[in-house]
Amino acid sequence: MKTIKGISVSRGINIGPVYQFHHLDLSFETRQVEDREAEWQRFQDAVKVSKGRLQQMYDRAVKEIGTDEAMIFDAHMMMLEDPDLIDGTMSGIMDEGLNAEAALLAVCEQYCDMLREIEDKYIQARVTDIQDVCNGVIAELLGLGNDAGVRVTEPSVIISRDLTPSDCVSIQKALIEGFCTIEGGTTSHTAILARSLGIPALVGAPDEIEDIPPETIVIIDGYEGVLIIDPDPETIKKYERKREAKLRIIGAALEHAKEPAVTKDGHRVETFVNLGSDSSEDINDAIARGAEGVGLLRTEFIYLNMEKMPDEETQYEKYSNVAKGFGESPVILRTLDIGGDKQLPYLELPYEMNPFLGVRGLRLCLKNPDLFKCQLRAVLRACSHGNLRIMFPMVTKLSEIRRAKELIGECRAELKKEGIEVIPYIHVGIMIEIPGAAIMSDLLAKEVEFFSIGTNDLTQYTLAVDRTNNSLADLANAFDPAVLRLIARVAESAHRYGKTVGVCGELGGDPIAIPILVGLGLDELSMNAPAIPIAKQIIRGLNFEEVKKLAQEVLDLESPADVKAKVFNTLPVIADLS
Ligand code: PEP
Ligand code: MG
């Protein structure tokens, strides 16, 4: 028996045999062909078969995972129509007489090299997609198309160096007990897929996982971030009990998911969902899990999923869908938060040495007023379909809020002139995710209706740790008292001026953080949909007066570990719910 540590990117516990996934050996010889026409035809046939497979993967993903996750295969099919890729390969075959594999690989490498030079994580991620698509065609050309992808025949824990989107979808959902990979971060495809499937997943595991013999029984624990290889019967029993207990808790919480979250002494906390799409599946799922509104609509994900900048009409439709879906419940729409690790391929932004400290979020929108106004007009128009509110990300200064509000005014006036009816008033709030804004929150509170604290960025900026750097994962901890003190300050500032304050960073849905956040007086917590039922249950078990005291006490502690220990000591029940 051996225990290996990884970074947990999706909660849950499962026990099962290992399926070692290795990518196919796609090596081939570069040669000159005699019949160039026939070779060109062979290439076109392989592309056609490849597209057919992608279409099957797309259909399967739509059924098993969801439309948004399936979009990646749609994008892959489009890549197979890219004129640069197709014409380049044709020229390799017809002009140079190369075999189709060699001609395609040469174009693919050239393409990827060009993209690699662009220092941009979003574009870097597209390199993997292009390689994935080209490898699919090469596998067809080599007659290996049927072997491509993961072929699991019994419920298994997938172990791999990394998994591509097509690897992931070729897996039958019901047969996957967990993922454990060496590469990939919390935003890798593996992590996204695992969360949407609700199965445990670890990334950043050591190289030795590749040596685990297939069929070896492992326990994957996405709560503790461990993989236990060849566990003894006692350990298996222990984890089976833990798993059953967790499932019972989740099931019980779901039964009460639609009831409000009110503490034992009558203090109400709103529980909202973080959304990144306008799909009806996501909206209905969130409502079924007890979402009382949307605390954060990450609109940039709507932009990221598109090939070109969405126009006002497209945005209007998407925002209206979410507004309608939630009826009278509030939907906090965050304006474009591009920059940092989120880049739009079709928006040419200058290279920055430190993009997280660069032209990001509201800064970018204020520098590009046409882009910003297009979004604001769409939001103002969509307001009539529900209860939309506007929130600006990455706010540093009062002057930025004033300018952004001026632009809302300009859009309102333009729409009126065009004869378009707009509701007379819209709530405007800001994210507090920069330490400077947290420190100055008493002044900022006068200018807005609400605050929502982005603990992901607030942690990275307060502690000077890049949120995407796995090797700093221990330091990047939102339970650090430095971060908690800022949250306390922001809550106090908001309430002093009668404004509401929420948390929409990952901390908001963390069971261990919830007693602290409630105790600090947060009015609203926003989180991923699966986290909502447990969060509500935790709140119902709290005593507001007691957690107010707890929250003040943790502010004086030394480390995140001390903070968590204090929560567990004061409220032992949290250990079962986290
Ligand atoms: C945050 O920073 O906490 C946040 C919610 O925004 P994002 O993760 O999208 O930067
Ligand atoms: Mg943020």
PDB file of N, CA, C and O and ligand atoms in Angstrom, residues 334 337 360 431 433 454 457 467, ligand 2:
ATOM      1  N   ARG A 334     -21.276  40.067 -14.485  1.00  0.00           N
ATOM      2  CA  ARG A 334     -19.978  40.738 -14.417  1.00  0.00           C
ATOM      3  C   ARG A 334     -19.555  41.135 -15.817  1.00  0.00           C
ATOM      4  O   ARG A 334     -19.573  40.305 -16.730  1.00  0.00           O
ATOM      5  N   ASP A 337     -14.165  40.355 -18.131  1.00  0.00           N
ATOM      6  CA  ASP A 337     -12.933  40.295 -17.327  1.00  0.00           C
ATOM      7  C   ASP A 337     -11.859  39.575 -18.139  1.00  0.00           C
ATOM      8  O   ASP A 337     -11.490  38.442 -17.855  1.00  0.00           O
ATOM      9  N   ARG A 360      -6.345  44.528 -17.450  1.00  0.00           N
ATOM     10  CA  ARG A 360      -7.273  43.417 -17.225  1.00  0.00           C
ATOM     11  C   ARG A 360      -8.610  43.952 -16.724  1.00  0.00           C
ATOM     12  O   ARG A 360      -8.655  45.021 -16.102  1.00  0.00           O
ATOM     13  N   MET A 431     -16.552  44.194  -7.983  1.00  0.00           N
ATOM     14  CA  MET A 431     -15.825  43.114  -7.316  1.00  0.00           C
ATOM     15  C   MET A 431     -14.730  43.760  -6.498  1.00  0.00           C
ATOM     16  O   MET A 431     -14.091  44.724  -6.933  1.00  0.00           O
ATOM     17  N   GLU A 433     -11.346  42.677  -5.402  1.00  0.00           N
ATOM     18  CA  GLU A 433     -10.373  41.597  -5.589  1.00  0.00           C
ATOM     19  C   GLU A 433      -8.944  42.130  -5.626  1.00  0.00           C
ATOM     20  O   GLU A 433      -8.000  41.394  -5.834  1.00  0.00           O
ATOM     21  N   GLY A 454     -13.907  38.867  -4.670  1.00  0.00           N
ATOM     22  CA  GLY A 454     -13.293  37.829  -5.512  1.00  0.00           C
ATOM     23  C   GLY A 454     -12.079  37.289  -4.778  1.00  0.00           C
ATOM     24  O   GLY A 454     -10.965  37.792  -4.941  1.00  0.00           O
ATOM     25  N   ASP A 457      -8.671  36.188  -6.792  1.00  0.00           N
ATOM     26  CA  ASP A 457      -7.684  37.225  -7.107  1.00  0.00           C
ATOM     27  C   ASP A 457      -7.215  37.964  -5.853  1.00  0.00           C
ATOM     28  O   ASP A 457      -6.044  38.332  -5.756  1.00  0.00           O
ATOM     29  N   ARG A 467      -2.011  32.676  -9.225  1.00  0.00           N
ATOM     30  CA  ARG A 467      -3.056  31.679  -8.964  1.00  0.00           C
ATOM     31  C   ARG A 467      -3.001  30.474  -9.897  1.00  0.00           C
ATOM     32  O   ARG A 467      -3.654  29.476  -9.664  1.00  0.00           O
TER      33      ARG A 467
HETATM   34 MG    MG B   2     -11.159  37.656 -10.276  1.00  0.00          MG
END
